C-alpha atoms as an extended CHARMM CRD file, in Angstrom:
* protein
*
       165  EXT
         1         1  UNK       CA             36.5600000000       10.8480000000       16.0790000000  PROA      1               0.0000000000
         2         2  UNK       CA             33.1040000000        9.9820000000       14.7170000000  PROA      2               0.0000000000
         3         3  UNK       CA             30.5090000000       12.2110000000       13.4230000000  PROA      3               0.0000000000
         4         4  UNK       CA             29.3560000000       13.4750000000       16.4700000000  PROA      4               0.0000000000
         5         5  UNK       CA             29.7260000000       17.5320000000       17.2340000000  PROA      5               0.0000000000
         6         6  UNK       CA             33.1240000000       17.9030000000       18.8070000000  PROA      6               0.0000000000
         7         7  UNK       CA             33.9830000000       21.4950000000       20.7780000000  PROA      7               0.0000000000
         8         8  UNK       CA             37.3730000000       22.7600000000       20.4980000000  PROA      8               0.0000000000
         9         9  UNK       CA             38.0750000000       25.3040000000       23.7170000000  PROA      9               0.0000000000
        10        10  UNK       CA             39.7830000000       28.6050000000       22.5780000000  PROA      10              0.0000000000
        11        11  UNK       CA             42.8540000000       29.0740000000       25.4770000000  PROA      11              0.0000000000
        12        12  UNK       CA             41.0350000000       31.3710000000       27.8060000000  PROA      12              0.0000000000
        13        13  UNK       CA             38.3370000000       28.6310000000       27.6620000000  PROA      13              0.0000000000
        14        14  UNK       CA             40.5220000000       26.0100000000       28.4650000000  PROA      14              0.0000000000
        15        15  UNK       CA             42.5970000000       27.9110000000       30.9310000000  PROA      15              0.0000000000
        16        16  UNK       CA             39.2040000000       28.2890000000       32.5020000000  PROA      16              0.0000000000
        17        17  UNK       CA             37.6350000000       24.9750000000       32.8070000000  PROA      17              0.0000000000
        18        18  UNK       CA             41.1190000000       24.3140000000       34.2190000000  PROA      18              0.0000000000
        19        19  UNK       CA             41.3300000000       26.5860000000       37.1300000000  PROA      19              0.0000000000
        20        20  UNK       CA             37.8900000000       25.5230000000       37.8040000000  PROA      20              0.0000000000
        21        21  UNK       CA             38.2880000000       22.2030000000       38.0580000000  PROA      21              0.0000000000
        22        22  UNK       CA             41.4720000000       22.7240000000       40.1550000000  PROA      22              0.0000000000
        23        23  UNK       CA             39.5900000000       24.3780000000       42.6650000000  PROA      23              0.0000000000
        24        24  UNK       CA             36.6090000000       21.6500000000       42.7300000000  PROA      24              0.0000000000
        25        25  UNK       CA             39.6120000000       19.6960000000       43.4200000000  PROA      25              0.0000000000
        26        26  UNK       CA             41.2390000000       21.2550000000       46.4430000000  PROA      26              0.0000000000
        27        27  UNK       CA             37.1500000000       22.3500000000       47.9860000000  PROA      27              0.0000000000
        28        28  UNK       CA             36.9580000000       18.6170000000       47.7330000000  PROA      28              0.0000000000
        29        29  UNK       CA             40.1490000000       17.7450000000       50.1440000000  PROA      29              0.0000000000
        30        30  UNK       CA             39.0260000000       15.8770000000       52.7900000000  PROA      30              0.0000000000
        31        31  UNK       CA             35.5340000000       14.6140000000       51.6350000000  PROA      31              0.0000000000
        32        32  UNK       CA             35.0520000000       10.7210000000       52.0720000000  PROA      32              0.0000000000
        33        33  UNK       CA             34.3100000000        8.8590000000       49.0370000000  PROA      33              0.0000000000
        34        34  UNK       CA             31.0400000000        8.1380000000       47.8320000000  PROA      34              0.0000000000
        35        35  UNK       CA             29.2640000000        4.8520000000       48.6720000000  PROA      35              0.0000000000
        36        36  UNK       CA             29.3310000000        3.8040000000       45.0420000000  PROA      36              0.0000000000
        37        37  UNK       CA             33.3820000000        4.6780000000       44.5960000000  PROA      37              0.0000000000
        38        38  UNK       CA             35.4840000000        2.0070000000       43.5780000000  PROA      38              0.0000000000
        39        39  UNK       CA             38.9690000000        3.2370000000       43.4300000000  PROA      39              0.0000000000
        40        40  UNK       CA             40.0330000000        0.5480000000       41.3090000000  PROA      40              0.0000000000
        41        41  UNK       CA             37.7330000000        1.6680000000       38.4720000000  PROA      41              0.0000000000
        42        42  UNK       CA             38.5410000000        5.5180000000       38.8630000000  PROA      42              0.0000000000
        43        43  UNK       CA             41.3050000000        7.9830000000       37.8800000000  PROA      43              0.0000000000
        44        44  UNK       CA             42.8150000000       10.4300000000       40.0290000000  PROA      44              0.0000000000
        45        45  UNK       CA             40.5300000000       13.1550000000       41.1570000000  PROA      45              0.0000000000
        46        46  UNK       CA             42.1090000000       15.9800000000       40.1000000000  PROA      46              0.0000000000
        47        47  UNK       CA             42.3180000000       14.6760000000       36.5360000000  PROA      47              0.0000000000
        48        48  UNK       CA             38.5270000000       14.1100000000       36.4140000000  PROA      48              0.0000000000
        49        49  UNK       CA             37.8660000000       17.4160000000       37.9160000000  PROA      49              0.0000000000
        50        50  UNK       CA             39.6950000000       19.4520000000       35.0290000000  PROA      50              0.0000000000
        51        51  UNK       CA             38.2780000000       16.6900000000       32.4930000000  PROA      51              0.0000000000
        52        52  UNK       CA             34.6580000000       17.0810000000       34.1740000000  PROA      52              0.0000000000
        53        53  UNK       CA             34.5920000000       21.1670000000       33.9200000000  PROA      53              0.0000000000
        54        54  UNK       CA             36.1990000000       21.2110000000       30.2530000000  PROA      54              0.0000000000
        55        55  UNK       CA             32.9160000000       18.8680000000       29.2830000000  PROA      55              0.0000000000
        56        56  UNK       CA             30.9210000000       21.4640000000       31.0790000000  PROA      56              0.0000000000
        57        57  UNK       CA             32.3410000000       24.4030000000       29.4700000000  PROA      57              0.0000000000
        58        58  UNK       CA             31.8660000000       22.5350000000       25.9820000000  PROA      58              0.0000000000
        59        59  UNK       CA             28.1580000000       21.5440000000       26.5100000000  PROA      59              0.0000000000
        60        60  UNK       CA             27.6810000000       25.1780000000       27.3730000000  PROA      60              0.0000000000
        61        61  UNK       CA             29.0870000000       26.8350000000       24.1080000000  PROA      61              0.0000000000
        62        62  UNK       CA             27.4630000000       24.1600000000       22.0370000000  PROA      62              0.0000000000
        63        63  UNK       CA             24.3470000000       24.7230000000       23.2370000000  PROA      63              0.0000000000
        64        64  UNK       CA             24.9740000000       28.6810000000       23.8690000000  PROA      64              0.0000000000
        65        65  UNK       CA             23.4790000000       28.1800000000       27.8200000000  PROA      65              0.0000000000
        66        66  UNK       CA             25.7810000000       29.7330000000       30.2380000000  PROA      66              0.0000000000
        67        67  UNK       CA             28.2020000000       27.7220000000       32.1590000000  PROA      67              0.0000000000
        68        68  UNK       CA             28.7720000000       28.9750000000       35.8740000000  PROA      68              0.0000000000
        69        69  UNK       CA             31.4170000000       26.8450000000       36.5620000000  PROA      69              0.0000000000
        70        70  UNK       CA             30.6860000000       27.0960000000       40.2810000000  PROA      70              0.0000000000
        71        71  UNK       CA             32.8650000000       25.8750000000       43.0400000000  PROA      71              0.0000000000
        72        72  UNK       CA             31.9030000000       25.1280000000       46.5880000000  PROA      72              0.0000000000
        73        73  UNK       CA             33.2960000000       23.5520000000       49.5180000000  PROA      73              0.0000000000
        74        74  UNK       CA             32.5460000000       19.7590000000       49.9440000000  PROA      74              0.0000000000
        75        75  UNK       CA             30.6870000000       20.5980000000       53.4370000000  PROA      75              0.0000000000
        76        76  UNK       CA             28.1630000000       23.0830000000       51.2040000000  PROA      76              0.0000000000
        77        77  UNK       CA             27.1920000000       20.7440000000       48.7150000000  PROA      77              0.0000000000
        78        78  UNK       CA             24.0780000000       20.1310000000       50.0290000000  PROA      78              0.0000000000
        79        79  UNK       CA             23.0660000000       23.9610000000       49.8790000000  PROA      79              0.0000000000
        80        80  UNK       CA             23.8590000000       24.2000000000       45.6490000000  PROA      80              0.0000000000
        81        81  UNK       CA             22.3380000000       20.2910000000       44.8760000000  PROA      81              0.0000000000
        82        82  UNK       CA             19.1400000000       21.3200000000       42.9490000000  PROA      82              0.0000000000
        83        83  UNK       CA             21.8670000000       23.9540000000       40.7300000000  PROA      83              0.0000000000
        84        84  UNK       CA             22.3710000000       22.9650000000       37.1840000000  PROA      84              0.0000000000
        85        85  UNK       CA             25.8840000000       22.5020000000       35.4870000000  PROA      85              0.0000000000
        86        86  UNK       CA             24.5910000000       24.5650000000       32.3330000000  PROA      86              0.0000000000
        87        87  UNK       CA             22.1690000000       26.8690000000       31.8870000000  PROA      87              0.0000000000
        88        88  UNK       CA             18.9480000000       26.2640000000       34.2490000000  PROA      88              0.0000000000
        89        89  UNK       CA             18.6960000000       22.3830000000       33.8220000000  PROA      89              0.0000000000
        90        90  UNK       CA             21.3270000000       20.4940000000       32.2090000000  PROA      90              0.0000000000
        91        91  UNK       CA             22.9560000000       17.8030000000       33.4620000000  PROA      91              0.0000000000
        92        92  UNK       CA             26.5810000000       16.7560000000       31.9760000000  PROA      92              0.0000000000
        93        93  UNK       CA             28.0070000000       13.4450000000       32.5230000000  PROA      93              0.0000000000
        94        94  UNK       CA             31.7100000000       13.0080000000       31.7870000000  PROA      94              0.0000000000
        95        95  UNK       CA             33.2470000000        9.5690000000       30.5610000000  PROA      95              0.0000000000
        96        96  UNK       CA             36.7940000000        8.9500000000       30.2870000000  PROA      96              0.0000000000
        97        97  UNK       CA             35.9180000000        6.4050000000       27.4050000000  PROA      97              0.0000000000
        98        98  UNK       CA             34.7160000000        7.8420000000       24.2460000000  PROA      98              0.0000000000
        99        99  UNK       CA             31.7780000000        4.8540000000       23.7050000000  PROA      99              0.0000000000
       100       100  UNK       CA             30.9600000000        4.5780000000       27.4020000000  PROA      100             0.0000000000
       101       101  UNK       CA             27.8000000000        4.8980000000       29.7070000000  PROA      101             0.0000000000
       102       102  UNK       CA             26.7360000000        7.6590000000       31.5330000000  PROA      102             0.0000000000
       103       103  UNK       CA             25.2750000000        7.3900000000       34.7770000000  PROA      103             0.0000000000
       104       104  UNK       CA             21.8270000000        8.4380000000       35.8330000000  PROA      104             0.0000000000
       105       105  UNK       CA             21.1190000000        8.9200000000       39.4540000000  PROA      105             0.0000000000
       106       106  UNK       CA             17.3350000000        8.6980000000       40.7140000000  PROA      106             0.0000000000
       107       107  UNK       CA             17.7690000000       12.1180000000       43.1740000000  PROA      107             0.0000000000
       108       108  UNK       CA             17.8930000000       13.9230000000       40.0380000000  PROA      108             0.0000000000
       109       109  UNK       CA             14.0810000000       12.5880000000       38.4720000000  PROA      109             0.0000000000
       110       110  UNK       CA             11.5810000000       14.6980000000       38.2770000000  PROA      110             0.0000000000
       111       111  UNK       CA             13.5360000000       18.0650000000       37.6850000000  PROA      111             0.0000000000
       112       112  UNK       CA             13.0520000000       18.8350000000       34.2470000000  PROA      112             0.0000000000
       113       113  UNK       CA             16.6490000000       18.0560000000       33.3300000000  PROA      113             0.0000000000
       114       114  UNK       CA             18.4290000000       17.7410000000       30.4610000000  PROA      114             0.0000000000
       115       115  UNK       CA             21.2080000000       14.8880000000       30.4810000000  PROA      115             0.0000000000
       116       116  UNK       CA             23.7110000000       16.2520000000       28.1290000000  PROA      116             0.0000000000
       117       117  UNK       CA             27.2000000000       13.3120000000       28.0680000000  PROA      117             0.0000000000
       118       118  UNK       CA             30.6170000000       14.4870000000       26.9640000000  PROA      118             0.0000000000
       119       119  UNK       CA             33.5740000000       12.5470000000       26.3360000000  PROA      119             0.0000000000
       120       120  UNK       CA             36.8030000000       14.9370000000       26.7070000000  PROA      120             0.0000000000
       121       121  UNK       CA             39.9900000000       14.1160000000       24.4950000000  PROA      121             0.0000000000
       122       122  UNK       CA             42.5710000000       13.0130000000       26.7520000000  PROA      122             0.0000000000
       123       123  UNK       CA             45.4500000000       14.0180000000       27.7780000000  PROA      123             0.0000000000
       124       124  UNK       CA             45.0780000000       18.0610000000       27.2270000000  PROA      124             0.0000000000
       125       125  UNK       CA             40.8540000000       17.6830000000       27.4720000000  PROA      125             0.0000000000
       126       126  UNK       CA             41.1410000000       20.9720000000       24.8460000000  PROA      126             0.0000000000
       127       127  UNK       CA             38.7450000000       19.5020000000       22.3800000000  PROA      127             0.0000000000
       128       128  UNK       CA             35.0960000000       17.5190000000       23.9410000000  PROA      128             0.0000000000
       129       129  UNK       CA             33.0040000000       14.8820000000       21.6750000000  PROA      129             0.0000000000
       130       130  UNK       CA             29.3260000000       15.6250000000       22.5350000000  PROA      130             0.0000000000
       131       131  UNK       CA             27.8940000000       12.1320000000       22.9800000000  PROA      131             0.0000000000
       132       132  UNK       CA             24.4180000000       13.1670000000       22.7850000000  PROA      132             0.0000000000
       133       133  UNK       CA             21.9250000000       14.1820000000       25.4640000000  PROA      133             0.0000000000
       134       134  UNK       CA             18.0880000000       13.3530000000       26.4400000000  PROA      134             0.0000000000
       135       135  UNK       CA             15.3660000000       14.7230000000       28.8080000000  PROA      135             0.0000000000
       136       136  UNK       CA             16.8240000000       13.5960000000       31.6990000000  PROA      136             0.0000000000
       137       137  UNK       CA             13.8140000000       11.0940000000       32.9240000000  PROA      137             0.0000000000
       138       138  UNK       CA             13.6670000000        9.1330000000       29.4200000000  PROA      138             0.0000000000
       139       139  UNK       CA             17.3170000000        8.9090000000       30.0870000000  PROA      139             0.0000000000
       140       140  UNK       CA             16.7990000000        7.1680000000       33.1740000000  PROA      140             0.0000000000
       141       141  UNK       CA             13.6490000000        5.0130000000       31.7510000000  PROA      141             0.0000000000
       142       142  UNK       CA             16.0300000000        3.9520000000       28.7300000000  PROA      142             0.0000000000
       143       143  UNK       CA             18.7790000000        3.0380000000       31.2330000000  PROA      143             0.0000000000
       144       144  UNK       CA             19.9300000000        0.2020000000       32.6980000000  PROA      144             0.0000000000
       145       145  UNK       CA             20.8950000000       -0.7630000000       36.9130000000  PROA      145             0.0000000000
       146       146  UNK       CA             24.5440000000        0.0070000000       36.8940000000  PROA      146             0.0000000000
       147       147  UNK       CA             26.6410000000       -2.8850000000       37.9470000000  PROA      147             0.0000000000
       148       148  UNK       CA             28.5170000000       -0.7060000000       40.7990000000  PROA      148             0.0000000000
       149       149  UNK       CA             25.4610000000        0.4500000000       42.3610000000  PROA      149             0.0000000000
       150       150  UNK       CA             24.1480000000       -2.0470000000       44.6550000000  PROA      150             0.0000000000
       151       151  UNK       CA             20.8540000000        0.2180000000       45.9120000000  PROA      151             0.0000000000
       152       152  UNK       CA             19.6960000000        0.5730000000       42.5660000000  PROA      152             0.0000000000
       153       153  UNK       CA             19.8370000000        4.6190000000       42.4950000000  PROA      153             0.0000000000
       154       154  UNK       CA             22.2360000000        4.6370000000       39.5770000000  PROA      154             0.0000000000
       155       155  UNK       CA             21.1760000000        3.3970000000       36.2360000000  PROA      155             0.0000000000
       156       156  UNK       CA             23.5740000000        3.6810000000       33.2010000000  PROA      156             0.0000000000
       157       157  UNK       CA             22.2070000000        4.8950000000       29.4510000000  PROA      157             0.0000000000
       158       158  UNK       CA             24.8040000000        4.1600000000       26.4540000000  PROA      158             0.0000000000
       159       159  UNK       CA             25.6420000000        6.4240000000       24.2760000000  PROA      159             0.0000000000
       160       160  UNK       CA             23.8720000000        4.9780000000       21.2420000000  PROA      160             0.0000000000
       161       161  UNK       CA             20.4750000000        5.6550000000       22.9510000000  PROA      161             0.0000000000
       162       162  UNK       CA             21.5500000000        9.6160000000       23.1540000000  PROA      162             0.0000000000
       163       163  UNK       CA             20.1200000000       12.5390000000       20.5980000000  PROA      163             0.0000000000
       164       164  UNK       CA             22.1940000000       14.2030000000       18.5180000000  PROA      164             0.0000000000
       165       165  UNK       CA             20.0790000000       16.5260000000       17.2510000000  PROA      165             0.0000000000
C-alpha cells in the first residue's frame, strides 16, 4: 500500500456492497456487451460488480456523501443515467490494478461531476485505496484517447494526475 487514504469496510458494509453488487449482476443478465468490451482484457462480471460497489461504498464514507447503492434492470438504465454513484455528483471509477487508468467517458462532460478512482484490494475487496479524484471535466482535459476506444468518447487519466487532498 502507498500513502494514499485506504477505507477498511466494517462487515455490514461489506456484506452490503456485496449484495449490491450481486444484484447489479443478475439485473444485468442478458444485456449485450458494450461496444468498447473486450473480453480478453476483462474479469468476470460478477467479480467487478461486487469490486465496483465496495469502491462505491468506500468513496462514500471517505468523503461522508451518501452512497445509494442503487440497482436497476439493464432495460432501465437509460431512465437513472444522469444519477450519481455518491452523493449528488460523484463519479467512481474502479480499477482492478492498483496504478492503473481510469476511464473518462465524454456523455458525462458538462455535469458538474466529481471523478473520484478506487482501487479495491483483491480477493475479499474489504479494504479500497482511494486513488485520488478531480472535477470531472479537468479529468477528461488531463486525459488521454484510450487505446480500446476507437470513437474517441473514452479518454483515460492516470492516477498520478489525481488529488489527494
Amino acid at each position: 500500500m502507498s500513502s494514499r487514504p485506504v477505507v477498511s469496510l466494517e462487515t455490514w458494509e461489506y456484506e452490503h456492497a456485496n449484495r449490491v453488487g450481486i444484484a447489479r449482476y443478475t439485473a444485468n443478465w442478458g444485456k449485450s456487451d458494450a461496444a468498447w468490451y473486450d473480453a480478453k482484457r476483462m474479469e468476470d462480471e460478477r467479480t467487478a460488480q461486487v469490486a465496483a460497489a465496495a469502491a462505491e461504498l468506500a468513496v462514500a464514507k471517505h468523503t461522508n456523501r451518501y452512497w445509494p447503492g442503487h440497482v436497476w434492470h439493464h432495460t432501465e438504465h437509460h431512465k437513472y443515467r444522469e444519477v450519481a454513484d455518491v452523493g449528488a455528483n460523484i463519479e467512481v471509477r474502479r480499477v482492478r490494478k492498483q496504478n492503473a487508468n481510469a476511464a473518462v467517458r465524454e456523455h458525462q462532460l458538462g455535469q458538474g461531476l466529481v471523478l473520484w478512482v478506487a482501487y479495491p484490494v483483491p480477493a475479499e475487496f474489504r479494504e479500497v485505496e482511494l486513488l485520488g479524484w478531480l472535477p470531472y471535466d479537468e479529468a477528461w482535459d488531463k486525459g488521454e484517447p484510450a487505446a480500446y476506444d476507437k470513437k474517441g468518447t473514452t479518454r483515460v487519466i492516470s492516477p498520478s494526475q489525481l488529488r489527494l487532498d
